[in-house]
Amino acid sequence: MKLEERKGILRFPKATFERLKLYHALLTQISLEEKREYILSEEIAEALRITPEQVRKDFSFLETNGKPKVGYYIPELLSELDELFGTKERENIIIIGAGHLGQALANYKGFKDIGAQVVAIFDNDPEKIGQMVGELMILPLKDLPRVIRRFKVKIAAVCVPEKAAQEVADLLIGYGIKAIWNFSTKILDLPNDIIVQNEDITRGLLGIKHMLAEKATSER
């Protein structure tokens, strides 16, 4: 039985789900670099600056169990997390906006490790259209419906200026895109059935600045 049928992804608390992504990244790194088979909850907690109790609580949502004084069997734990996140099933992605950020995403090699592939990058700037980004040619927006149909694309990364983001998102949804990976600063107004993941760099930096201020205050 698949993990989705057994537990249901939506039943994970959001904070737990976010930490499970961190566990997956950490365990993948350890598996590749150290060739280890077992890991203790205390080791995971130390690496991620959380408590061992929190690690064990998060893993209680999974079927993989740890052994006292031995720890969790990394291949089994990774296999279950791979199933949870669908890393073995390829998902095609398109990128809208061939600026520095869009090109960086298009050139990122790590997507293949999590079951994703960028199949096209688009822009409306005539001077950029036709240029190459890695192995991809920058395409005009008029080619969107053809590419989305051909590659059965469900996910689009929006890397355009704030003023253009809503119009681009509406266009993508009209062509059948089901999930928007939003790198613009625009808070998008989307239908309830559309998935959106916001990656606003400025909001991330605001969070860091706030935590630095809190730390400085506590150390006075």
Short mmCIF file of N, CA, C and O in Angstrom, two decimals, residues 70-149:
data_model
loop_
_atom_site.label_atom_id
_atom_site.label_comp_id
_atom_site.label_asym_id
_atom_site.label_seq_id
_atom_site.Cartn_x
_atom_site.Cartn_y
_atom_site.Cartn_z
N VAL A 70 20.54 1.71 18.33
CA VAL A 70 21.01 1.44 16.97
C VAL A 70 20.59 2.56 16.03
O VAL A 70 21.37 3.06 15.23
N GLY A 71 19.33 2.96 16.17
CA GLY A 71 18.82 4.05 15.36
C GLY A 71 17.92 3.61 14.23
O GLY A 71 17.38 2.50 14.25
N TYR A 72 17.77 4.47 13.26
CA TYR A 72 16.90 4.21 12.11
C TYR A 72 17.73 3.68 10.94
O TYR A 72 18.84 4.16 10.68
N TYR A 73 17.18 2.69 10.25
CA TYR A 73 17.85 2.12 9.08
C TYR A 73 17.67 3.11 7.92
O TYR A 73 16.56 3.32 7.42
N ILE A 74 18.75 3.76 7.52
CA ILE A 74 18.69 4.87 6.57
C ILE A 74 18.06 4.48 5.24
O ILE A 74 17.19 5.21 4.74
N PRO A 75 18.43 3.36 4.61
CA PRO A 75 17.81 3.02 3.32
C PRO A 75 16.29 2.88 3.41
O PRO A 75 15.56 3.32 2.52
N GLU A 76 15.79 2.27 4.49
CA GLU A 76 14.35 2.10 4.65
C GLU A 76 13.66 3.45 4.88
O GLU A 76 12.60 3.72 4.30
N LEU A 77 14.28 4.28 5.71
CA LEU A 77 13.71 5.59 6.00
C LEU A 77 13.70 6.46 4.74
O LEU A 77 12.69 7.12 4.44
N LEU A 78 14.79 6.44 3.99
CA LEU A 78 14.86 7.21 2.76
C LEU A 78 13.84 6.72 1.73
O LEU A 78 13.23 7.51 1.02
N SER A 79 13.67 5.41 1.66
CA SER A 79 12.71 4.85 0.71
C SER A 79 11.29 5.33 1.01
O SER A 79 10.53 5.68 0.10
N GLU A 80 10.95 5.38 2.30
CA GLU A 80 9.61 5.84 2.67
C GLU A 80 9.45 7.34 2.39
O GLU A 80 8.40 7.78 1.92
N LEU A 81 10.49 8.11 2.67
CA LEU A 81 10.43 9.55 2.38
C LEU A 81 10.41 9.81 0.88
O LEU A 81 9.73 10.73 0.41
N ASP A 82 11.14 9.01 0.10
CA ASP A 82 11.09 9.12 -1.36
C ASP A 82 9.67 8.90 -1.87
O ASP A 82 9.20 9.61 -2.76
N GLU A 83 9.00 7.93 -1.28
CA GLU A 83 7.61 7.65 -1.68
C GLU A 83 6.70 8.80 -1.30
O GLU A 83 5.81 9.20 -2.07
N LEU A 84 6.91 9.34 -0.11
CA LEU A 84 6.09 10.45 0.35
C LEU A 84 6.20 11.65 -0.59
O LEU A 84 5.19 12.27 -0.95
N PHE A 85 7.43 11.97 -1.01
CA PHE A 85 7.65 13.16 -1.83
C PHE A 85 7.64 12.87 -3.33
O PHE A 85 7.81 13.79 -4.13
N GLY A 86 7.46 11.60 -3.70
CA GLY A 86 7.37 11.27 -5.11
C GLY A 86 8.65 11.51 -5.88
O GLY A 86 8.61 11.86 -7.06
N THR A 87 9.80 11.30 -5.26
CA THR A 87 11.06 11.62 -5.92
C THR A 87 11.40 10.65 -7.05
O THR A 87 12.26 10.96 -7.88
N LYS A 88 10.76 9.50 -7.08
CA LYS A 88 11.05 8.52 -8.12
C LYS A 88 10.12 8.67 -9.33
O LYS A 88 10.27 7.96 -10.32
N GLU A 89 9.16 9.57 -9.22
CA GLU A 89 8.24 9.82 -10.33
C GLU A 89 8.58 11.18 -10.95
O GLU A 89 8.49 12.20 -10.28
N ARG A 90 8.93 11.20 -12.23
CA ARG A 90 9.38 12.45 -12.85
C ARG A 90 8.22 13.40 -13.10
O ARG A 90 7.16 13.00 -13.58
N GLU A 91 8.44 14.66 -12.78
CA GLU A 91 7.47 15.73 -13.02
C GLU A 91 8.16 16.79 -13.86
O GLU A 91 9.23 17.28 -13.50
N ASN A 92 7.56 17.13 -14.98
CA ASN A 92 8.13 18.15 -15.86
C ASN A 92 7.75 19.55 -15.38
O ASN A 92 6.63 19.78 -14.92
N ILE A 93 8.69 20.48 -15.50
CA ILE A 93 8.51 21.86 -15.05
C ILE A 93 8.85 22.81 -16.19
O ILE A 93 9.77 22.56 -16.96
N ILE A 94 8.10 23.91 -16.28
CA ILE A 94 8.48 24.99 -17.18
C ILE A 94 8.78 26.23 -16.34
O ILE A 94 8.28 26.37 -15.22
N ILE A 95 9.63 27.10 -16.90
CA ILE A 95 10.01 28.34 -16.22
C ILE A 95 9.57 29.52 -17.07
O ILE A 95 9.83 29.56 -18.27
N ILE A 96 8.89 30.47 -16.43
CA ILE A 96 8.49 31.69 -17.12
C ILE A 96 9.36 32.83 -16.60
O ILE A 96 9.31 33.18 -15.42
N GLY A 97 10.14 33.42 -17.48
CA GLY A 97 11.07 34.48 -17.09
C GLY A 97 12.50 34.01 -17.21
O GLY A 97 12.94 33.16 -16.43
N ALA A 98 13.22 34.54 -18.20
CA ALA A 98 14.59 34.09 -18.44
C ALA A 98 15.62 35.10 -17.95
O ALA A 98 16.66 35.31 -18.58
N GLY A 99 15.30 35.74 -16.83
CA GLY A 99 16.28 36.61 -16.19
C GLY A 99 17.31 35.79 -15.44
O GLY A 99 17.41 34.57 -15.63
N HIS A 100 18.06 36.43 -14.55
CA HIS A 100 19.12 35.72 -13.83
C HIS A 100 18.55 34.56 -13.00
O HIS A 100 19.11 33.46 -12.99
N LEU A 101 17.43 34.80 -12.30
CA LEU A 101 16.84 33.76 -11.46
C LEU A 101 16.30 32.61 -12.30
O LEU A 101 16.54 31.44 -12.00
N GLY A 102 15.57 32.93 -13.35
CA GLY A 102 15.02 31.89 -14.21
C GLY A 102 16.10 31.04 -14.84
O GLY A 102 15.98 29.80 -14.90
N GLN A 103 17.18 31.67 -15.27
CA GLN A 103 18.28 30.92 -15.87
C GLN A 103 18.99 30.06 -14.84
O GLN A 103 19.41 28.93 -15.14
N ALA A 104 19.12 30.59 -13.63
CA ALA A 104 19.75 29.79 -12.57
C ALA A 104 18.93 28.54 -12.28
O ALA A 104 19.49 27.45 -12.10
N LEU A 105 17.62 28.68 -12.23
CA LEU A 105 16.75 27.52 -12.01
C LEU A 105 16.90 26.52 -13.14
O LEU A 105 16.97 25.31 -12.92
N ALA A 106 16.90 27.03 -14.37
CA ALA A 106 17.00 26.15 -15.53
C ALA A 106 18.29 25.35 -15.53
O ALA A 106 18.34 24.22 -16.01
N ASN A 107 19.36 25.94 -14.98
CA ASN A 107 20.67 25.28 -14.96
C ASN A 107 20.91 24.43 -13.72
O ASN A 107 21.96 23.78 -13.61
N TYR A 108 19.97 24.44 -12.79
CA TYR A 108 20.16 23.71 -11.53
C TYR A 108 20.14 22.19 -11.79
O TYR A 108 19.19 21.66 -12.36
N LYS A 109 21.20 21.51 -11.39
CA LYS A 109 21.33 20.08 -11.68
C LYS A 109 20.63 19.18 -10.65
O LYS A 109 20.45 17.99 -10.88
N GLY A 110 20.26 19.76 -9.51
CA GLY A 110 19.70 18.94 -8.44
C GLY A 110 18.28 18.47 -8.66
O GLY A 110 17.79 17.58 -7.96
N PHE A 111 17.57 19.04 -9.65
CA PHE A 111 16.18 18.63 -9.88
C PHE A 111 16.07 17.14 -10.18
O PHE A 111 15.11 16.49 -9.76
N LYS A 112 17.04 16.61 -10.92
CA LYS A 112 16.94 15.20 -11.32
C LYS A 112 16.97 14.27 -10.12
O LYS A 112 16.43 13.15 -10.19
N ASP A 113 17.57 14.72 -9.02
CA ASP A 113 17.66 13.88 -7.83
C ASP A 113 16.33 13.78 -7.08
O ASP A 113 16.17 12.92 -6.21
N ILE A 114 15.39 14.66 -7.40
CA ILE A 114 14.09 14.62 -6.71
C ILE A 114 12.95 14.39 -7.69
O ILE A 114 11.80 14.70 -7.41
N GLY A 115 13.26 13.84 -8.86
CA GLY A 115 12.22 13.46 -9.80
C GLY A 115 11.61 14.61 -10.55
O GLY A 115 10.41 14.58 -10.86
N ALA A 116 12.39 15.64 -10.87
CA ALA A 116 11.86 16.79 -11.62
C ALA A 116 12.81 17.14 -12.76
O ALA A 116 14.01 16.89 -12.68
N GLN A 117 12.25 17.71 -13.83
CA GLN A 117 13.06 18.12 -14.97
C GLN A 117 12.47 19.37 -15.60
O GLN A 117 11.27 19.43 -15.88
N VAL A 118 13.32 20.36 -15.80
CA VAL A 118 12.90 21.57 -16.51
C VAL A 118 12.92 21.26 -18.00
O VAL A 118 13.97 20.90 -18.56
N VAL A 119 11.77 21.38 -18.66
CA VAL A 119 11.67 21.01 -20.07
C VAL A 119 11.62 22.23 -20.99
O VAL A 119 11.79 22.10 -22.21
N ALA A 120 11.39 23.43 -20.43
CA ALA A 120 11.33 24.63 -21.27
C ALA A 120 11.43 25.87 -20.42
O ALA A 120 11.04 25.88 -19.24
N ILE A 121 11.95 26.94 -21.02
CA ILE A 121 12.01 28.25 -20.38
C ILE A 121 11.47 29.28 -21.37
O ILE A 121 11.77 29.21 -22.56
N PHE A 122 10.67 30.22 -20.86
CA PHE A 122 9.97 31.18 -21.71
C PHE A 122 10.28 32.62 -21.29
O PHE A 122 10.58 32.89 -20.14
N ASP A 123 10.14 33.52 -22.26
CA ASP A 123 10.26 34.95 -21.98
C ASP A 123 9.54 35.71 -23.09
O ASP A 123 9.30 35.16 -24.18
N ASN A 124 9.18 36.97 -22.80
CA ASN A 124 8.52 37.79 -23.83
C ASN A 124 9.45 38.86 -24.41
O ASN A 124 9.03 39.72 -25.18
N ASP A 125 10.74 38.80 -24.02
CA ASP A 125 11.72 39.75 -24.52
C ASP A 125 12.29 39.23 -25.85
O ASP A 125 12.97 38.19 -25.87
N PRO A 126 12.04 39.94 -26.97
CA PRO A 126 12.53 39.48 -28.27
C PRO A 126 14.04 39.26 -28.31
O PRO A 126 14.53 38.42 -29.07
N GLU A 127 14.79 40.02 -27.50
CA GLU A 127 16.24 39.88 -27.51
C GLU A 127 16.70 38.60 -26.82
O GLU A 127 17.82 38.12 -27.08
N LYS A 128 15.85 38.04 -25.93
CA LYS A 128 16.22 36.80 -25.24
C LYS A 128 15.72 35.57 -25.98
O LYS A 128 16.36 34.50 -25.91
N ILE A 129 14.59 35.69 -26.66
CA ILE A 129 14.01 34.55 -27.36
C ILE A 129 15.00 34.02 -28.40
O ILE A 129 15.56 34.77 -29.19
N GLY A 130 15.21 32.70 -28.35
CA GLY A 130 16.16 32.06 -29.27
C GLY A 130 17.52 31.83 -28.67
O GLY A 130 18.31 31.02 -29.19
N GLN A 131 17.83 32.52 -27.57
CA GLN A 131 19.10 32.29 -26.89
C GLN A 131 19.05 30.96 -26.14
O GLN A 131 17.97 30.46 -25.81
N MET A 132 20.22 30.40 -25.84
CA MET A 132 20.28 29.12 -25.14
C MET A 132 20.57 29.32 -23.66
O MET A 132 21.39 30.16 -23.28
N VAL A 133 19.88 28.56 -22.85
CA VAL A 133 20.16 28.47 -21.42
C VAL A 133 20.48 27.01 -21.15
O VAL A 133 19.58 26.17 -21.08
N GLY A 134 21.76 26.70 -21.04
CA GLY A 134 22.14 25.29 -20.98
C GLY A 134 21.75 24.61 -22.28
O GLY A 134 22.13 25.04 -23.37
N GLU A 135 20.93 23.58 -22.18
CA GLU A 135 20.47 22.85 -23.36
C GLU A 135 19.09 23.31 -23.83
O GLU A 135 18.53 22.75 -24.78
N LEU A 136 18.54 24.33 -23.18
CA LEU A 136 17.20 24.80 -23.52
C LEU A 136 17.26 26.12 -24.28
O LEU A 136 18.01 27.02 -23.93
N MET A 137 16.42 26.23 -25.31
CA MET A 137 16.28 27.49 -26.03
C MET A 137 15.15 28.28 -25.40
O MET A 137 14.09 27.74 -25.09
N ILE A 138 15.36 29.57 -25.19
CA ILE A 138 14.32 30.43 -24.64
C ILE A 138 13.21 30.58 -25.69
O ILE A 138 13.47 30.98 -26.83
N LEU A 139 11.99 30.25 -25.28
CA LEU A 139 10.85 30.22 -26.19
C LEU A 139 9.93 31.41 -25.93
O LEU A 139 9.87 31.93 -24.82
N PRO A 140 9.16 31.81 -26.95
CA PRO A 140 8.16 32.87 -26.75
C PRO A 140 6.93 32.32 -26.03
O PRO A 140 6.66 31.11 -26.08
N LEU A 141 6.18 33.20 -25.37
CA LEU A 141 5.01 32.76 -24.60
C LEU A 141 3.95 32.09 -25.48
O LEU A 141 3.15 31.29 -24.99
N LYS A 142 3.93 32.41 -26.77
CA LYS A 142 2.92 31.81 -27.65
C LYS A 142 3.10 30.29 -27.77
O LYS A 142 2.16 29.58 -28.16
N ASP A 143 4.28 29.79 -27.40
CA ASP A 143 4.53 28.34 -27.46
C ASP A 143 4.09 27.61 -26.19
O ASP A 143 4.22 26.38 -26.12
N LEU A 144 3.59 28.34 -25.20
CA LEU A 144 3.20 27.72 -23.93
C LEU A 144 2.23 26.55 -24.10
O LEU A 144 2.47 25.45 -23.59
N PRO A 145 1.08 26.75 -24.79
CA PRO A 145 0.11 25.64 -24.87
C PRO A 145 0.68 24.40 -25.53
O PRO A 145 0.40 23.28 -25.09
N ARG A 146 1.51 24.58 -26.56
CA ARG A 146 2.11 23.42 -27.25
C ARG A 146 3.01 22.63 -26.32
O ARG A 146 2.93 21.39 -26.25
N VAL A 147 3.88 23.35 -25.58
CA VAL A 147 4.82 22.68 -24.68
C VAL A 147 4.10 22.02 -23.52
O VAL A 147 4.41 20.88 -23.15
N ILE A 148 3.12 22.70 -22.94
CA ILE A 148 2.38 22.14 -21.80
C ILE A 148 1.67 20.85 -22.21
O ILE A 148 1.67 19.86 -21.47
N ARG A 149 1.07 20.84 -23.41
CA ARG A 149 0.39 19.63 -23.88
C ARG A 149 1.39 18.51 -24.17
O ARG A 149 1.19 17.36 -23.76
#
